[in-house]
Short mmCIF file of N, CA and C in Angstrom, two decimals:
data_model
loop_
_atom_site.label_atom_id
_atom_site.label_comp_id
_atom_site.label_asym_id
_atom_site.label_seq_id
_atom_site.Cartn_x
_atom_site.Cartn_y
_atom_site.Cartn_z
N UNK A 444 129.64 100.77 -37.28
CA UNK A 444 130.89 100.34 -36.69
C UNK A 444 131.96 100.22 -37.76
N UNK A 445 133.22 100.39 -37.59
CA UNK A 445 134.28 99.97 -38.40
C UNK A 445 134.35 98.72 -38.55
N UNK A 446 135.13 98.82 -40.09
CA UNK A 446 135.10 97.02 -40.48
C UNK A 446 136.66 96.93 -39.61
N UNK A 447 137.33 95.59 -39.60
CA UNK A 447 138.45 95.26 -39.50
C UNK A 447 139.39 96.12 -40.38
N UNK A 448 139.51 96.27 -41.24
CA UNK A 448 140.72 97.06 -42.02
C UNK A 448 140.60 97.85 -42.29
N UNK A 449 139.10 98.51 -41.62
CA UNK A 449 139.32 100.17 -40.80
C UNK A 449 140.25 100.21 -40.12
N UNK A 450 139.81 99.47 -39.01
CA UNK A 450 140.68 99.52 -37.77
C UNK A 450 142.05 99.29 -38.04
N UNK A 451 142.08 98.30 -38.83
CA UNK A 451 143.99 97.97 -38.43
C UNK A 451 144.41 99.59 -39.52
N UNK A 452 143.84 100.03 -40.72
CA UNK A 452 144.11 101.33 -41.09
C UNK A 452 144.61 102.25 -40.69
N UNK A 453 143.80 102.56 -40.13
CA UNK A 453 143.91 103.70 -38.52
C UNK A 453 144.90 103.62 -38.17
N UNK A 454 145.03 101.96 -37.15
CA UNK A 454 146.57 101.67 -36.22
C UNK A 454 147.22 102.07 -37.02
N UNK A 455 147.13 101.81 -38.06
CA UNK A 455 148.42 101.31 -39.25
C UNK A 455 149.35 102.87 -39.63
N UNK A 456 148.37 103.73 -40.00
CA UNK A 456 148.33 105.22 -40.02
C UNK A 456 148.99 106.07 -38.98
N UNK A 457 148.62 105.51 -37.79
CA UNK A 457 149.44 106.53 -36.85
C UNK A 457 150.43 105.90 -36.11
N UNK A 458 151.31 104.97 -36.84
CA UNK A 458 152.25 104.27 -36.29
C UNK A 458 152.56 103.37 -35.52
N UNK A 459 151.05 102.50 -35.48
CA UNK A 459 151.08 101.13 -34.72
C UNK A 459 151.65 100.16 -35.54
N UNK A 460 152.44 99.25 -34.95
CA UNK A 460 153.00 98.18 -35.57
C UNK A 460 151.28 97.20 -35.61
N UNK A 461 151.00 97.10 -36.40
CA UNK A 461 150.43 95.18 -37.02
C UNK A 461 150.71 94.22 -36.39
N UNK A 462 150.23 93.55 -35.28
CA UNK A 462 150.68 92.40 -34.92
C UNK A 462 149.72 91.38 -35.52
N UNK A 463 150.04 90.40 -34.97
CA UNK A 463 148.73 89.22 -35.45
C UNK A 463 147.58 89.37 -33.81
N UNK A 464 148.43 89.78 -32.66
CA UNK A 464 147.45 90.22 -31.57
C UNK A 464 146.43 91.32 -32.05
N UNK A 465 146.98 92.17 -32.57
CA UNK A 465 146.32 93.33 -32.76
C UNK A 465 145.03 93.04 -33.65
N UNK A 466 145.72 92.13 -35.03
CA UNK A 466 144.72 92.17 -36.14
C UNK A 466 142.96 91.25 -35.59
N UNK A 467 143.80 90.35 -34.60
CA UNK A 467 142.73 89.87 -33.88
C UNK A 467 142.12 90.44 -33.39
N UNK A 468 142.09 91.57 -32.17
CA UNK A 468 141.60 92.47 -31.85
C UNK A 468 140.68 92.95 -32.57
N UNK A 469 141.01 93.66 -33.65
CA UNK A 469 140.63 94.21 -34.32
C UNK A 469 138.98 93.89 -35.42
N UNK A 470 139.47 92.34 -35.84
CA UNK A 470 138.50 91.29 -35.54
C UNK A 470 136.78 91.40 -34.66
N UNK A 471 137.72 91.53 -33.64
CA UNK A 471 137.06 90.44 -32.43
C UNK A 471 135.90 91.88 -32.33
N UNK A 472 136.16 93.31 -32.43
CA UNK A 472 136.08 94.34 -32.61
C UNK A 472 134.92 94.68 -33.56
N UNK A 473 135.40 94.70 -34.74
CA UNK A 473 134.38 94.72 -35.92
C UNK A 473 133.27 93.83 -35.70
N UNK A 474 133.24 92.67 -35.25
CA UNK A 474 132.72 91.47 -35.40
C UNK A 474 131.31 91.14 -34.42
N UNK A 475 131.89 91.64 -33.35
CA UNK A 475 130.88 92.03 -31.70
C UNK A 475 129.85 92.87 -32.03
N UNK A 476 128.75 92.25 -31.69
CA UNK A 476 127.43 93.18 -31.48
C UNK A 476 127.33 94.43 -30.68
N UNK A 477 127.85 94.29 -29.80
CA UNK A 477 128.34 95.18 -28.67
C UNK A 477 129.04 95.82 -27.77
N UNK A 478 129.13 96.20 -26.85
CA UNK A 478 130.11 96.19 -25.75
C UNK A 478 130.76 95.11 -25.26
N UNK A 479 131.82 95.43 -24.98
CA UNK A 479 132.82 94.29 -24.40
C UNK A 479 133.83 94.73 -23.09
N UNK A 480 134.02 93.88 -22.34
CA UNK A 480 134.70 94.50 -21.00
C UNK A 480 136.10 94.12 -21.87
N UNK A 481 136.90 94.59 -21.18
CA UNK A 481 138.42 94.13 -20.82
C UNK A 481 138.30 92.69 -20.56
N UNK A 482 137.79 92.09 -19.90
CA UNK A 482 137.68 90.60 -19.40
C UNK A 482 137.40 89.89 -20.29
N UNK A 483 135.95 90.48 -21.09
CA UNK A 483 135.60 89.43 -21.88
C UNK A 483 136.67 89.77 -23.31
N UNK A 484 137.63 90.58 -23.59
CA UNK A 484 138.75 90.43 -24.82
C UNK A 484 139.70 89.35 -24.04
N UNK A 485 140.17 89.88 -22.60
CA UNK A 485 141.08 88.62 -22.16
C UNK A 485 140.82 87.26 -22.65
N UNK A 486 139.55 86.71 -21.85
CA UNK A 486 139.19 85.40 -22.03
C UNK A 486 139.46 84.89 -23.08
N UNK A 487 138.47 86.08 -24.30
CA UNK A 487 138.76 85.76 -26.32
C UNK A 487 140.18 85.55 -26.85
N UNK A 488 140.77 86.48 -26.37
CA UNK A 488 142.07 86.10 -26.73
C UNK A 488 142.80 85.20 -25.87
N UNK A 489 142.73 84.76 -24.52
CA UNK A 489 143.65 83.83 -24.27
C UNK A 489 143.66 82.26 -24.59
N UNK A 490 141.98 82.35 -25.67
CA UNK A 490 141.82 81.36 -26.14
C UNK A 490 142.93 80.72 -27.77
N UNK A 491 143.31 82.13 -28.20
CA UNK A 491 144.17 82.21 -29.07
C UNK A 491 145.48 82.02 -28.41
N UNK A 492 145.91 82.91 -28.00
CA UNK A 492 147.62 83.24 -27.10
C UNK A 492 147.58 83.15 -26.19
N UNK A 493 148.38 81.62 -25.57
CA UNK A 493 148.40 81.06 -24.18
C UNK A 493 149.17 82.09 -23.71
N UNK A 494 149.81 82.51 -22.76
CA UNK A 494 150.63 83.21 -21.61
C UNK A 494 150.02 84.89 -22.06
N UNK A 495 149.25 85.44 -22.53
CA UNK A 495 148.87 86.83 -22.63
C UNK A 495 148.33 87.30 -21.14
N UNK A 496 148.96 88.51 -21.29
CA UNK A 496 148.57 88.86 -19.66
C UNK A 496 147.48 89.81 -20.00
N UNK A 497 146.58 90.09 -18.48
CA UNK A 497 145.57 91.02 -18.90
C UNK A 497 146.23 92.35 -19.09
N UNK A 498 147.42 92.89 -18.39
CA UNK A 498 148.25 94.10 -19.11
C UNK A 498 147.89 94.47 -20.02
N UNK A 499 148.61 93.36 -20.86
CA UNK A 499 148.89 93.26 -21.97
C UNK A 499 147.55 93.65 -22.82
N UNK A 500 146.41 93.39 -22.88
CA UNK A 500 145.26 93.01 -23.90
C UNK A 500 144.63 94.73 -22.77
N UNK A 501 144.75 94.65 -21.81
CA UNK A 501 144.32 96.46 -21.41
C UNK A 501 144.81 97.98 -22.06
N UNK A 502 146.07 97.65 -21.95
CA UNK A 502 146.95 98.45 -23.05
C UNK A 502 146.70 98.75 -24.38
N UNK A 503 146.76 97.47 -24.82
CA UNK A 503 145.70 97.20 -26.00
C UNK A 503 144.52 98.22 -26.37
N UNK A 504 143.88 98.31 -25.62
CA UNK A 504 142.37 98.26 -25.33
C UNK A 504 142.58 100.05 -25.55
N UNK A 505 143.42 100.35 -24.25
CA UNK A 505 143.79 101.52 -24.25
C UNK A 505 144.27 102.43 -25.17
N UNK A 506 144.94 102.15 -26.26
CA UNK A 506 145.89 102.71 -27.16
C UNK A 506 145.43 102.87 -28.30
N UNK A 507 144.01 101.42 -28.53
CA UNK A 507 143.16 101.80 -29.62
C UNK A 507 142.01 102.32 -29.23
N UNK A 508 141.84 102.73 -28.40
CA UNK A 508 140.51 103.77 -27.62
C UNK A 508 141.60 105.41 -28.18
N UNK A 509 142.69 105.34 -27.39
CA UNK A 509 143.62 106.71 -27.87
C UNK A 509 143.43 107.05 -29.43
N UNK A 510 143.68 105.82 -30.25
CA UNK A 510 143.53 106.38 -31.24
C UNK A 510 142.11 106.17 -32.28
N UNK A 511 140.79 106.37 -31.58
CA UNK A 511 140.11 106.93 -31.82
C UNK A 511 139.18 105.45 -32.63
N UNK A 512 140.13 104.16 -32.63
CA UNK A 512 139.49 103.33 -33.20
C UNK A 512 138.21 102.40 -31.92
N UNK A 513 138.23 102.25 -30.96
CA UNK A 513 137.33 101.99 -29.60
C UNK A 513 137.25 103.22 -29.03
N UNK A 514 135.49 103.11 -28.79
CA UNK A 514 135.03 104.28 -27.43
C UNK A 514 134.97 103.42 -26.44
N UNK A 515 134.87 104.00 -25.54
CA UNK A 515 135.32 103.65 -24.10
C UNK A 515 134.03 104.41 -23.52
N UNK A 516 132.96 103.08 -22.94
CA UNK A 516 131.96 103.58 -22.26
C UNK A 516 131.76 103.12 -20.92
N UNK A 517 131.47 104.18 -19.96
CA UNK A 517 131.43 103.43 -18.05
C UNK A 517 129.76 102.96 -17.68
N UNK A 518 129.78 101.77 -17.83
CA UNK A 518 128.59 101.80 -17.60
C UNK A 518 128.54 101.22 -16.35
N UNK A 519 127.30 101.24 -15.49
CA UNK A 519 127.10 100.98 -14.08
C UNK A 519 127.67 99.86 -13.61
N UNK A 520 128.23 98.48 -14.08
CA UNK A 520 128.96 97.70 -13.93
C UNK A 520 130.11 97.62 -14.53
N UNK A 521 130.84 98.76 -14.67
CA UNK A 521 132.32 99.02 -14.87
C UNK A 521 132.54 99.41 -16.81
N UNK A 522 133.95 99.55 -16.90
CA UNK A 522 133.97 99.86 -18.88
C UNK A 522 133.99 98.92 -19.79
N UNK A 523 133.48 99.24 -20.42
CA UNK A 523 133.43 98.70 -21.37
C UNK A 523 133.74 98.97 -23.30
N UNK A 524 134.23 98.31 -23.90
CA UNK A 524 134.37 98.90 -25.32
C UNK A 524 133.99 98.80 -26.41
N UNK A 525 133.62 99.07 -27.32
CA UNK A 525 133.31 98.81 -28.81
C UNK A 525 133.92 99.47 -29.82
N UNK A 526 133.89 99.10 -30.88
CA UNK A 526 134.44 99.69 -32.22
C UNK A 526 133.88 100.84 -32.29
N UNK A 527 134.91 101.91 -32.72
CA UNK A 527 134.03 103.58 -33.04
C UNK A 527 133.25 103.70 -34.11
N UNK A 528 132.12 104.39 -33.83
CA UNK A 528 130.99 104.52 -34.89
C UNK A 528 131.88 104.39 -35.94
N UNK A 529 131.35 104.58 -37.15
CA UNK A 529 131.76 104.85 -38.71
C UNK A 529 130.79 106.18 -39.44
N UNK A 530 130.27 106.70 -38.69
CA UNK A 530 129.77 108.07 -38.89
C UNK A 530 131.17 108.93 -38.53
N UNK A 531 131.21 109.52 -39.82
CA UNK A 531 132.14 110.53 -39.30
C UNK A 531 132.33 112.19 -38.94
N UNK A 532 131.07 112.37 -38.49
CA UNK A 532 131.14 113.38 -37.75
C UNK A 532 130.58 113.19 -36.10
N UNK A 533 131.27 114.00 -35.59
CA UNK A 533 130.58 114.43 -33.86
C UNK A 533 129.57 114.07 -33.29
N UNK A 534 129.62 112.80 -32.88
CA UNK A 534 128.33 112.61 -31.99
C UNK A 534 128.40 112.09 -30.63
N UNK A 535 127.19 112.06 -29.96
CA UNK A 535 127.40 111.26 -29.01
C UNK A 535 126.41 110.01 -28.96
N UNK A 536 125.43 109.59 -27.84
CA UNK A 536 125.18 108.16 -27.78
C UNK A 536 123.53 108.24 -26.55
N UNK A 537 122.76 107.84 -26.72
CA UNK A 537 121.81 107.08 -25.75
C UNK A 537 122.31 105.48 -25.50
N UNK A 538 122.27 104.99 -24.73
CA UNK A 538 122.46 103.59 -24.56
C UNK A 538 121.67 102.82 -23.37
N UNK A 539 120.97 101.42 -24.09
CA UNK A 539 119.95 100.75 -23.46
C UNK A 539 120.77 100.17 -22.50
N UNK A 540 120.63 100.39 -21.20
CA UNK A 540 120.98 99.13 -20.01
C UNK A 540 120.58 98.07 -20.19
N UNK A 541 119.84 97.60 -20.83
CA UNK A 541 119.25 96.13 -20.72
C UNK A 541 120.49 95.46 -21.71
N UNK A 542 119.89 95.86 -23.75
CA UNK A 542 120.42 95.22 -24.54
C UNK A 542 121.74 95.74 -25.05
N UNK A 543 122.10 97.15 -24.32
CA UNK A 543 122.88 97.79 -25.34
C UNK A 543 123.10 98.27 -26.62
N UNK A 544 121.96 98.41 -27.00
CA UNK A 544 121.82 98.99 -28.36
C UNK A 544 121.93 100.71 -28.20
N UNK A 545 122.43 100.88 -29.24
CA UNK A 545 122.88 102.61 -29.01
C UNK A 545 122.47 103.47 -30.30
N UNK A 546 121.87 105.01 -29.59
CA UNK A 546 121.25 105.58 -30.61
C UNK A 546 121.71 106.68 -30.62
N UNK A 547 122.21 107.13 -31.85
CA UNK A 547 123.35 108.37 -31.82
C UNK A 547 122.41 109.64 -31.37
N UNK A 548 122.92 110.78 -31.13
CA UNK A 548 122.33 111.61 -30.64
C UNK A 548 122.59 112.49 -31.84
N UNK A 549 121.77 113.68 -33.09
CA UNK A 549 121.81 113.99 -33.76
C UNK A 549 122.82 115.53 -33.34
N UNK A 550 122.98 116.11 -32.03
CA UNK A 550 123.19 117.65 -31.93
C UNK A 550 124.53 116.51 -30.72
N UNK A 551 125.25 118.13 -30.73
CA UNK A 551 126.45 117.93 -29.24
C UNK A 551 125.67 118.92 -28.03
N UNK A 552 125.36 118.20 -26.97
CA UNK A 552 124.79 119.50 -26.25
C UNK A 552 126.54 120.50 -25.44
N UNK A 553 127.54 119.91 -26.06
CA UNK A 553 128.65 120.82 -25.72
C UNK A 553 128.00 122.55 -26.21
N UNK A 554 127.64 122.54 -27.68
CA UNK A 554 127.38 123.78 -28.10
C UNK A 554 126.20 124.29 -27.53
N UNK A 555 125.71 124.03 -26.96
CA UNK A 555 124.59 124.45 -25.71
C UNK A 555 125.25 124.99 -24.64
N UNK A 556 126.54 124.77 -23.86
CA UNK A 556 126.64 125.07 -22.88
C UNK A 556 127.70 126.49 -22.74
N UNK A 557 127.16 127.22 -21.62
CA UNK A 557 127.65 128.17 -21.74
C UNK A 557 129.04 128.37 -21.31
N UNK A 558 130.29 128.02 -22.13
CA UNK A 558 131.93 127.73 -21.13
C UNK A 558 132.47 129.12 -20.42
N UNK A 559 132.92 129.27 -19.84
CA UNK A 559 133.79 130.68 -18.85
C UNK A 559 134.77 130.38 -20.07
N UNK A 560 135.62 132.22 -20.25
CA UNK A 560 136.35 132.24 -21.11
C UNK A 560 137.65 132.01 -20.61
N UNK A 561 138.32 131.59 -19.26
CA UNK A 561 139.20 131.09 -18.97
C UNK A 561 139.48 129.59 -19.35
N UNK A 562 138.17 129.18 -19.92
CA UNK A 562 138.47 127.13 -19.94
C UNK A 562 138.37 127.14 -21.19
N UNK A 563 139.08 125.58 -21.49
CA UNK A 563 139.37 125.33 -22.49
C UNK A 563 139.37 124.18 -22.64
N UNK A 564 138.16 123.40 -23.53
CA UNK A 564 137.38 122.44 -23.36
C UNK A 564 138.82 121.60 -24.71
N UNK A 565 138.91 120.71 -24.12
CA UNK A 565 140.19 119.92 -24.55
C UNK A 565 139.36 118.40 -25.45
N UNK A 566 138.56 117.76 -24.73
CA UNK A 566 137.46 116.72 -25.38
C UNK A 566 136.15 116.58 -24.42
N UNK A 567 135.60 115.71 -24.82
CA UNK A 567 134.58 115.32 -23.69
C UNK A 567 133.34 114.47 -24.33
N UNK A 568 132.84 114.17 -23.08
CA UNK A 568 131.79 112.64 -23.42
C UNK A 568 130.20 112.98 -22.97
N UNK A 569 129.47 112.65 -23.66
CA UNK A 569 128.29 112.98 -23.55
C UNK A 569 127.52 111.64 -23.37
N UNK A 570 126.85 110.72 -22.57
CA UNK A 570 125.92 109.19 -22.61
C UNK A 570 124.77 109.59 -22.16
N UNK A 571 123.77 109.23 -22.56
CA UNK A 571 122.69 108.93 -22.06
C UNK A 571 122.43 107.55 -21.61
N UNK A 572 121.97 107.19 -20.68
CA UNK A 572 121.79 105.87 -19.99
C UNK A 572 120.33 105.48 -20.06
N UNK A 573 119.24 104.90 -20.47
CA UNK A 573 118.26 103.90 -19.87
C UNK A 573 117.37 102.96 -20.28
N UNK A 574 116.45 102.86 -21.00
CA UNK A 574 115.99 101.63 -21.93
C UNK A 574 115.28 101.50 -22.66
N UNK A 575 115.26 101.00 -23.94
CA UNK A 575 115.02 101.37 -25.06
C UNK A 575 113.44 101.19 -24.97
N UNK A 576 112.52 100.86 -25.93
CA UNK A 576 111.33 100.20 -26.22
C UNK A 576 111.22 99.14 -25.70
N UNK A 577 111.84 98.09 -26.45
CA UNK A 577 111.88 96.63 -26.08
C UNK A 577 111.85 95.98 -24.72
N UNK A 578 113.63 96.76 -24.20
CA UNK A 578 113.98 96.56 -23.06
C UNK A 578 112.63 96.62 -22.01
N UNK A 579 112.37 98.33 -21.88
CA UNK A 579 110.75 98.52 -21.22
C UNK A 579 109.40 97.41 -21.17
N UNK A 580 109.60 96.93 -22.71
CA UNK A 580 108.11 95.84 -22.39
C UNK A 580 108.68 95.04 -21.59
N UNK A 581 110.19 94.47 -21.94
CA UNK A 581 110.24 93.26 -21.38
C UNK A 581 110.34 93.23 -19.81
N UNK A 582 110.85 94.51 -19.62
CA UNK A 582 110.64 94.70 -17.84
C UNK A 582 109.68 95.04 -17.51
N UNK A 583 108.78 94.87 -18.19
CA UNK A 583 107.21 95.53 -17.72
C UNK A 583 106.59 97.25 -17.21
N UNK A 584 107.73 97.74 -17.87
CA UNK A 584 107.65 99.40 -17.81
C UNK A 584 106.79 100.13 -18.76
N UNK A 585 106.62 99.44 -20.05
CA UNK A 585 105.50 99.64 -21.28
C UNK A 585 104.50 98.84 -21.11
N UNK A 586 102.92 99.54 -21.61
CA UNK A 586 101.89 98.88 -21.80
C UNK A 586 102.12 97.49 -22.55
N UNK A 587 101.52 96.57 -22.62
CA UNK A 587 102.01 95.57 -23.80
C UNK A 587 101.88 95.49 -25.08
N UNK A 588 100.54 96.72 -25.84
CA UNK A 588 100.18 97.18 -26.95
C UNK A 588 101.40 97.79 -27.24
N UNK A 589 102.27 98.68 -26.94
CA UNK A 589 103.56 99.32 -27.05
C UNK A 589 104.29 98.57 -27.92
N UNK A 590 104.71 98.89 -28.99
CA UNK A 590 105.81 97.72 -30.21
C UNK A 590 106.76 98.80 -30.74
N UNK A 591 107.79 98.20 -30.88
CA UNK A 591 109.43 98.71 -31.20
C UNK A 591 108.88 99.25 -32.74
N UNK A 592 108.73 100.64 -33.43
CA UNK A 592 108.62 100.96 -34.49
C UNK A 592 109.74 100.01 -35.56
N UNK A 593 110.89 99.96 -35.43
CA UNK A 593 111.43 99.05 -36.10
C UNK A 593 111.71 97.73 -35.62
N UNK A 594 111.04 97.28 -34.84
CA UNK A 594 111.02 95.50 -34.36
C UNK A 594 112.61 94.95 -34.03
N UNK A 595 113.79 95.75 -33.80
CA UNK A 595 114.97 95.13 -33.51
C UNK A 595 115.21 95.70 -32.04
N UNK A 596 116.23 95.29 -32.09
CA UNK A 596 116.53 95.43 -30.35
C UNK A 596 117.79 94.10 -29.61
N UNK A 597 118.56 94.83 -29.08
CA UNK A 597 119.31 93.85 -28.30
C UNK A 597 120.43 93.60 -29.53
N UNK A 598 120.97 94.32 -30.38
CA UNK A 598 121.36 93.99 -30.67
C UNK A 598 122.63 94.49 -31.54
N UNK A 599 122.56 95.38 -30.08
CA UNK A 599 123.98 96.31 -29.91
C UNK A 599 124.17 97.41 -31.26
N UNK A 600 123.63 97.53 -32.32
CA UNK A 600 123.47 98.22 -33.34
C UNK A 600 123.11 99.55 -33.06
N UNK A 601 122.99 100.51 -33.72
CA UNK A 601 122.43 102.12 -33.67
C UNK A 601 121.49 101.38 -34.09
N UNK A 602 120.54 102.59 -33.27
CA UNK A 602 119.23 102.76 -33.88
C UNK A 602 118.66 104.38 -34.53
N UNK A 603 118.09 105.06 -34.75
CA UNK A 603 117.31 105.80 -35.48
C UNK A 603 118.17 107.67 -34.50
N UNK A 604 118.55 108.46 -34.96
CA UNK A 604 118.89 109.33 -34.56
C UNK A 604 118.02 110.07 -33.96
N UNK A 605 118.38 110.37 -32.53
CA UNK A 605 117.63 111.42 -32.00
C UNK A 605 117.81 113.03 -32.02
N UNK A 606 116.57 113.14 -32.31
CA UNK A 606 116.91 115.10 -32.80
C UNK A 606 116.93 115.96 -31.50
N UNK A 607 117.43 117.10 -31.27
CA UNK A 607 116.67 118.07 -30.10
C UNK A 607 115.86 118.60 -30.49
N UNK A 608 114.79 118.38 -28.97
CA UNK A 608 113.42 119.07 -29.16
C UNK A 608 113.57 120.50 -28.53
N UNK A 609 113.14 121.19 -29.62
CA UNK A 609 113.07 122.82 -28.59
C UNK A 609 111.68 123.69 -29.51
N UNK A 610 111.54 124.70 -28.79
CA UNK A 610 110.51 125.35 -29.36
C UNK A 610 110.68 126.44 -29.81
N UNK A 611 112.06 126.66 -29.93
CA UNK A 611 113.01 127.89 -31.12
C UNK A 611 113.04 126.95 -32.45
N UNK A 612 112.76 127.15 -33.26
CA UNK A 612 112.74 126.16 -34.79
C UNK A 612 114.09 126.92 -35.27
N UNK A 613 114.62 128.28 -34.87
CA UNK A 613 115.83 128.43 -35.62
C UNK A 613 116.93 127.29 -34.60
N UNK A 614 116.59 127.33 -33.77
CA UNK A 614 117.83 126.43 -33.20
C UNK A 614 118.14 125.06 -33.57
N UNK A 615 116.51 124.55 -33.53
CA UNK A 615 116.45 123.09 -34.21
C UNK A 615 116.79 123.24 -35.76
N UNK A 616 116.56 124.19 -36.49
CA UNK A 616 116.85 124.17 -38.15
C UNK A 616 119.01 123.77 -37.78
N UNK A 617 119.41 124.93 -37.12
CA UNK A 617 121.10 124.90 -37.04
C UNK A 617 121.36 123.24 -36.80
N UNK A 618 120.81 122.96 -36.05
CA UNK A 618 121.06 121.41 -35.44
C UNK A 618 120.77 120.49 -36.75
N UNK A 619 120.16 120.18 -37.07
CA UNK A 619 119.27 119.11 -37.97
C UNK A 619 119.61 119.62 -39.77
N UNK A 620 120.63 120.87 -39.70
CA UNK A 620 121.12 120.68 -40.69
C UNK A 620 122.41 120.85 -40.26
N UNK A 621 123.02 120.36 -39.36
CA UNK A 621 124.54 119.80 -39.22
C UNK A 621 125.34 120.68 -38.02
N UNK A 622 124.78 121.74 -38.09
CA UNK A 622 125.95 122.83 -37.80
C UNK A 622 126.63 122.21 -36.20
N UNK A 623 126.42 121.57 -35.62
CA UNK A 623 127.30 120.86 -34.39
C UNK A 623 128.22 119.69 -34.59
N UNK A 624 128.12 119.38 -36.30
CA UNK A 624 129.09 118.67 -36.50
C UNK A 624 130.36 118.64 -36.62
#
C-alpha cells in the first residue's frame, strides 16, 4: 500500500490542492488494513470536520481513485476503497469475502484475450472474488488439518502472488518473467 506522502505526492503532482481534509484522507488511507466504504470515511472524518457532507468526502474518494492513488472495488455489498498497491507494475487482485485480504495476481488475463480490431481497450478491471484458507476453515469449507502456509489472514494485506497455471511452459516462462507488465 502507499504510505501517506505517497499519496498526498501524487495529489500533489497532478494538481491537487493539499488540504488538511485531504491530508487526512490520505492518512486514514495508508493507515487502514483494508477496504473502506464511502460511509465508513464519512463517519472518520465527520469525527474531525463537523458540517462535512457525504458529497463532499465521495468526490473525494472519487478524484483520488481518478488519480490512481485508491482502487475502487464492487464488492457484493456495494464499493468500497483502499490505497493503491505500491507495486508498480500491472496487476490485478483475488480477494477474500470473509477477511479481505488480497492476493495480487502475477499475469493480466487482458493479454489472453482475443480483442476485435475495431475496439479499443481504454482500461479495465480484473477481481477475483472468494475465500482464502483461513476464511474456509473458519466457515467450515476446509478439513480442520488444513493450515494457512503463512498463518496470517484477515488482515487486509497481500498475500503471496498467484502465477498462471497452463501446460504451455513457453507461455508460463513470458508471464513469470514479466512480460504482462
Amino acid at each position: 500500500m502507499l504510505s501517506t506522502e505517497e499519496i498526498i505526492n501524487i495529489m500533489s503532482k497532478q494538481g491537487l490542492r493539499i488540504t488538511d481534509q485531504r491530508r487526512t484522507l490520505a492518512k486514514l488511507f495508508a493507515e487502514a488494513p483494508g477496504y473502506l466504504t464511502a460511509k465508513d470515511v464519512y463517519e472518520y472524518m465527520g469525527q474531525k470536520y463537523s458540517g462535512l457532507s457525504f458529497d463532499t468526502v465521495y468526490r473525494n474518494l472519487r478524484v483520488m481513485q481518478e488519480l490512481g492513488v485508491l482502487e475502487q472495488i464492487v464488492f457484493e455489498d456495494g464499493v468500497k476503497f483502499k490505497s493503491h498497491c505500491s507495486q508498480d507494475h500491472h496487476h490485478h487482485h483475488m480477494i477474500c469475502l470473509q477477511c479481505e485480504k488480497t492476493y495480487p495476481i502475477a499475469f493480466c488475463p487482458m493479454d489472453m484475450t482475443d480483442m476485435p480490431d475495431q475496439f479499443e481497450v481504454i482500461r479495465h478491471k480484473f477481481e477475483v472474488f472468494g475465500y482464502c484458507k483461513d476464511c474456509r476453515m473458519q466457515l467450515g469449507n476446509l478439513p480442520t488439518d488444513a493450515q494457512s502456509a503463512d498463518g496470517k489472514g484477515g488482515d487486509g494485506k497481500e498475500g503471496p502472488a498467484l502465477h498462471l497455471k497452463t501446460s504451455a511452459p513457453a507461455l508460463e516462462t513470458e508471464y513469470a518473467a514479466g512480460k504482462s507488465q
